[in-house]
Coordinates of C-alpha atoms in Angstrom, one line a residue:
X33 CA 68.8 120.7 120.6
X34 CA 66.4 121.7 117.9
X35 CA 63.0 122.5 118.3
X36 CA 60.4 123.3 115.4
X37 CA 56.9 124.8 115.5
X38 CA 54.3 124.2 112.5
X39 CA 50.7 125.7 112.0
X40 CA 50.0 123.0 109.5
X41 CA 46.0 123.9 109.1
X42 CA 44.6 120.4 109.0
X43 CA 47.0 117.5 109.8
X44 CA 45.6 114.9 107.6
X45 CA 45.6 117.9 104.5
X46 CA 48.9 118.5 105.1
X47 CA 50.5 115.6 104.9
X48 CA 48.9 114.9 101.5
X49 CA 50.4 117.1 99.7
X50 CA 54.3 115.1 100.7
X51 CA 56.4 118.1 101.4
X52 CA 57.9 116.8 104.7
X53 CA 61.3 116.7 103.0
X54 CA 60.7 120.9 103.2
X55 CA 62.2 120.8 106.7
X56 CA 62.6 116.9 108.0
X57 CA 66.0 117.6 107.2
X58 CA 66.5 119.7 110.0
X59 CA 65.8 116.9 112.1
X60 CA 64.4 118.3 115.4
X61 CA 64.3 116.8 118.3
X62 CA 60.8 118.8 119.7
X63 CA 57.9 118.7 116.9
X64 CA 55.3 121.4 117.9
X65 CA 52.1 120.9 115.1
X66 CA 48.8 123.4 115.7
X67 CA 45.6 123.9 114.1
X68 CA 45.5 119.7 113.5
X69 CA 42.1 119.8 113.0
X70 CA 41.4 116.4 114.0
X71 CA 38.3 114.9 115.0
X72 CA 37.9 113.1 118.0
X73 CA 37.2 109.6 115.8
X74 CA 40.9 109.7 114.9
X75 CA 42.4 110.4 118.3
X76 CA 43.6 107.2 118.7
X77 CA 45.9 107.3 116.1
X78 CA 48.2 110.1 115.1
X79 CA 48.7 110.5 111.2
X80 CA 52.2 111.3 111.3
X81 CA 54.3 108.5 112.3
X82 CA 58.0 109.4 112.2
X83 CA 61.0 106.7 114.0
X84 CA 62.1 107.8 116.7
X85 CA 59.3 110.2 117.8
X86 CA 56.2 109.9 120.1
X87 CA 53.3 112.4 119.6
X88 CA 51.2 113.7 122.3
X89 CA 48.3 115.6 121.1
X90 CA 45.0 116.9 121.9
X91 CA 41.8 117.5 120.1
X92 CA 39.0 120.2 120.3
X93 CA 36.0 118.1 122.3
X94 CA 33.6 121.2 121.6
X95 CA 34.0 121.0 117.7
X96 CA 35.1 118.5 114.9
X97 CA 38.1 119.1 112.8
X98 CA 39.2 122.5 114.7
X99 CA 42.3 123.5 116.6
X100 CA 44.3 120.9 117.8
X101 CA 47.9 121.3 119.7
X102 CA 50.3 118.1 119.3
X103 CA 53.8 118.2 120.5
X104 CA 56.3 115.1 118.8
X105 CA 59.4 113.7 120.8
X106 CA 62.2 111.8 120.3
X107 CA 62.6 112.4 124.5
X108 CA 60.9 111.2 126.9
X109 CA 58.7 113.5 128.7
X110 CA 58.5 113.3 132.7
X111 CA 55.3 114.6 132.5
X112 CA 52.4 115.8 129.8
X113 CA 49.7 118.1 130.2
X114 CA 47.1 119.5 128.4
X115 CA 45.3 122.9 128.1
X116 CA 45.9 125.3 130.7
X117 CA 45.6 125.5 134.6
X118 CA 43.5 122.4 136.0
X119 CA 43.3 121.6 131.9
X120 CA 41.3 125.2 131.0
X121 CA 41.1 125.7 127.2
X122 CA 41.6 121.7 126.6
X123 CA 38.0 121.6 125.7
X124 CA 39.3 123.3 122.2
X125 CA 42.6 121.6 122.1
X126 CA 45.0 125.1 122.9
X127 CA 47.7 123.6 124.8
X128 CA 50.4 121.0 125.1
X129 CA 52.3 120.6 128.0
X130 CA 55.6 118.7 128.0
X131 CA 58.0 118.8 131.4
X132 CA 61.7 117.7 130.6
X133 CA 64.4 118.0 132.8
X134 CA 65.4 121.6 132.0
X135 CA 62.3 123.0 130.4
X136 CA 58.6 123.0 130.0
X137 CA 57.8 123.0 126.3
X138 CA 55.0 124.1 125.7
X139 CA 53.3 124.8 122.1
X140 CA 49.9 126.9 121.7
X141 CA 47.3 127.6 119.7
X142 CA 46.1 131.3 120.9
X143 CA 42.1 131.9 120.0
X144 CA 41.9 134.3 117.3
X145 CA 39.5 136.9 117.9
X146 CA 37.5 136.5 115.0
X147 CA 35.1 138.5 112.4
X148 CA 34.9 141.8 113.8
X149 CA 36.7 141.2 116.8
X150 CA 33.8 138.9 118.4
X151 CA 36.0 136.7 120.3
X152 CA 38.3 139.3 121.2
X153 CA 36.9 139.4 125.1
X154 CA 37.4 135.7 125.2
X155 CA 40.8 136.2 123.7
X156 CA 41.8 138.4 126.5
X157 CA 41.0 136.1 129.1
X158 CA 43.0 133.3 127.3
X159 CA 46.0 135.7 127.5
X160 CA 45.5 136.4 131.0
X161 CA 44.7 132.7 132.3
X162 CA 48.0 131.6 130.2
X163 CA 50.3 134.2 131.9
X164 CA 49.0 132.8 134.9
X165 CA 49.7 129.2 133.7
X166 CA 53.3 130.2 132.2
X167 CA 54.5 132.1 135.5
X168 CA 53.7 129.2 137.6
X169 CA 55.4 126.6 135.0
X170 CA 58.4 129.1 135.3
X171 CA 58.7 129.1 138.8
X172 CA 60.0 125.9 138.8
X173 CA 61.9 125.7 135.5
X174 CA 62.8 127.3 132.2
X175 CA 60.3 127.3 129.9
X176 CA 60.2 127.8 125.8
X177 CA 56.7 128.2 124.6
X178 CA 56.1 128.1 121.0
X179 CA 53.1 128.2 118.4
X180 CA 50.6 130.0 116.5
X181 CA 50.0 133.1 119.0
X182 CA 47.7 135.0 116.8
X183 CA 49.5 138.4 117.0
X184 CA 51.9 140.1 115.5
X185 CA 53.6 142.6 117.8
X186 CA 55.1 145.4 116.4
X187 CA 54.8 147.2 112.9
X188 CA 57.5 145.1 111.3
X189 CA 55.7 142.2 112.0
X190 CA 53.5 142.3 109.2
X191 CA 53.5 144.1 105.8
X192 CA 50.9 146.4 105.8
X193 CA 50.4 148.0 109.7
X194 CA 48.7 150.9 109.0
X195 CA 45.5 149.2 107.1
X196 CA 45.1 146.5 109.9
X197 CA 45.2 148.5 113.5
X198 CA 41.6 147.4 114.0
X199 CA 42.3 143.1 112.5
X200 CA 42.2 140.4 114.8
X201 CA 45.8 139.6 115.2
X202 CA 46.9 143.5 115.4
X203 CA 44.5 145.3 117.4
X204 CA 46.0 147.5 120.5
X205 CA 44.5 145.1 123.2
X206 CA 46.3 141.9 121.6
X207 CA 49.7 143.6 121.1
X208 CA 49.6 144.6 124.6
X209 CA 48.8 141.6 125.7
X210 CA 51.5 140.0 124.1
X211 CA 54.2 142.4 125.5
X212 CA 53.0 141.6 129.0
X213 CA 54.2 137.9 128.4
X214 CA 57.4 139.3 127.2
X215 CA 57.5 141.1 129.7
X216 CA 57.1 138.2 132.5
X217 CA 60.3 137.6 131.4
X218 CA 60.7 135.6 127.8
X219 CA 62.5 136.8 125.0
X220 CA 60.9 136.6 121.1
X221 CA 63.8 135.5 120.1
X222 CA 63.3 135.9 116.7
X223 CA 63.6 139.2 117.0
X224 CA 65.9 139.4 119.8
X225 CA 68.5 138.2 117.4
X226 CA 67.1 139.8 114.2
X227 CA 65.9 143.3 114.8
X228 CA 65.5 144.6 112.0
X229 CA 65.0 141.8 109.7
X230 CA 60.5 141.5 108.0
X231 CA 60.6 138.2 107.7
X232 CA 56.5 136.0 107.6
X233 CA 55.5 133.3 109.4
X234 CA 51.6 133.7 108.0
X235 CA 50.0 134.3 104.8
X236 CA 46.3 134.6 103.4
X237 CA 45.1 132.2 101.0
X238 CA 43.0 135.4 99.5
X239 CA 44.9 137.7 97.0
X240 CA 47.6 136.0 96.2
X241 CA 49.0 136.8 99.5
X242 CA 52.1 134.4 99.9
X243 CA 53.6 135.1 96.2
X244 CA 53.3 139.0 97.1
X245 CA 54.5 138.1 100.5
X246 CA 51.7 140.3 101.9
X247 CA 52.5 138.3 105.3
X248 CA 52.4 138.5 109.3
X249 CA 54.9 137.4 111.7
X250 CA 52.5 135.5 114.5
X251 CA 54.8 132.4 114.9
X252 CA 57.1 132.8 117.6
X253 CA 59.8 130.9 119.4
X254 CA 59.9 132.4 123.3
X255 CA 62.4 131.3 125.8
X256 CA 62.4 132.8 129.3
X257 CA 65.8 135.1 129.9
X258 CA 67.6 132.6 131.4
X259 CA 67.6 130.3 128.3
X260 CA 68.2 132.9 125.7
X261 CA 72.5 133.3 126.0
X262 CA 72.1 129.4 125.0
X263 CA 70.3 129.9 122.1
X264 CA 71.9 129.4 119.0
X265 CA 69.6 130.0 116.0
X266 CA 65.9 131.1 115.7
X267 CA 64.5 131.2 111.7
X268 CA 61.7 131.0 109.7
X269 CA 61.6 128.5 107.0
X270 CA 59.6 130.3 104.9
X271 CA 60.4 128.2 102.1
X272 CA 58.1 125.5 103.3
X273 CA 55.1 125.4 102.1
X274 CA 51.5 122.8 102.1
X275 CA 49.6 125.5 104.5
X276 CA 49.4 129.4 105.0
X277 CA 51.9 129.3 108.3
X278 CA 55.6 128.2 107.9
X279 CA 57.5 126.5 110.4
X280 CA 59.5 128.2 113.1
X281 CA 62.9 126.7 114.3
X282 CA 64.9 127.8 116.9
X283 CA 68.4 125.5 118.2
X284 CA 69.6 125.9 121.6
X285 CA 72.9 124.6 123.0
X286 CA 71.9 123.4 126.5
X287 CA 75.7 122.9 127.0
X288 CA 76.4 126.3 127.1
X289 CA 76.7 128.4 130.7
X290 CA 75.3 131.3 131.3

């Protein structure tokens, strides 16, 4: 099974610029998109219309044309859900839900904490109301959660650490954060199976950020442990392009026994 994850920054900008052939061809069977950035006018009908998927999406109620979560499947879901406990967070669009079989997948977008760190209190309470979401969703399944998680976790996950310790996306409360999800049990599996590897999932559109690959790592593919020996492959096309993420893939062989 394959399963892709795609800040596209605007849906409907995206798709204008025809690069779908970038990473189509990979042919997942899970589609996570972020950041549609869809108004409510146009919830009715998804842009991207691909055979043999079904989207299931949500849109920020709060504000037009921001955040956005949209998950495309070509299985059916026994359930959906959106936001987080009792549909917390929904009000922005952070969070799709879908409950297969085997897994919960679920793909984020994680609040950034803003300009000088003025959301970051808010941010911290998202982190803490989706632990609490994810360890009751893995109490009863596996779970792979996947998105645009607004952090990058360790120095190699972005090219210049020691000039960002105080960013949004890098400050000491969001790293920790981050490795107390990892540490209710899912694996990055990124960099699980490449350790050493400084590879970008994230680029500025100021100073020609992308062609100097002046990047951060904050797209991420987590699995909890029990679904990591079947994973197969977890990469970054960063050779897509038509926003400032990339996608994230990550193939798991459900065959496979622990």
């Amino acid at each position: 099974m394959k399963l892709l994850s795609f800040n596209v920054n605007s849906i409907n900008a995206y798709l204008k610029k025809d690069l779908l052939h970038e990473w189509i061809s990979e042919n997942p069977d899970l589609i996570g998109f972020e950041e549609l950035k869809m108004s409510e006018t146009t919830h009715e009908n998804f842009p991207l219309s691909l055979d043999g998927y079904t989207p299931y999406w949500t849109v920020s109620k709060v504000k037009k044309g921001y955040s956005g979560t949209a998950i495309l499947t070509k299985i059916k879901p026994l359930n959906v859900h959106y936001g987080l406990l009792d549909g917390k967070y929904d009000e922005e669009g952070r969070a799709t839900t879908l409950e297969f079989d085997d897994f919960y997948f679920v793909t984020l977008y994680t609040p950034n904490s803003g300009e000088e760190l003025k959301r970051l209190s808010f941010r911290m309470q998202f982190e803490e109301d989706l632990r609490e979401y994810l360890s009751q969703l893995k109490a009863k399944k596996s779970v792979i959660v996947t998105g645009d998680l607004n952090v990058a976790h360790n120095e190699i996950d972005l090219k210049n650490p020691s000039t960002n310790h105080h960013s949004a996306g890098f400050t000491d409360e969001e790293r920790r954060e981050f490795q107390k999800l990892l540490d209710l049990g899912f694996v990055d599996t990124f960099r699980a199976l490449h350790p050493e590897e400084k590879k970008y999932s994230y680029w500025s559109y100021f100073r020609n950020a992308r062609k100097t690959n002046a990047g951060w790592r904050i797209d991420y593919m987590l699995v909890t442990e029990d679904l990591f020996p079947k994973v197969t492959r977890s990469k970054i096309l960063n050779d897509c392009f038509g926003s400032d993420h990339c996608p994230v893939l990550l193939e798991i062989d459900f065959s496979q026994n622990n």
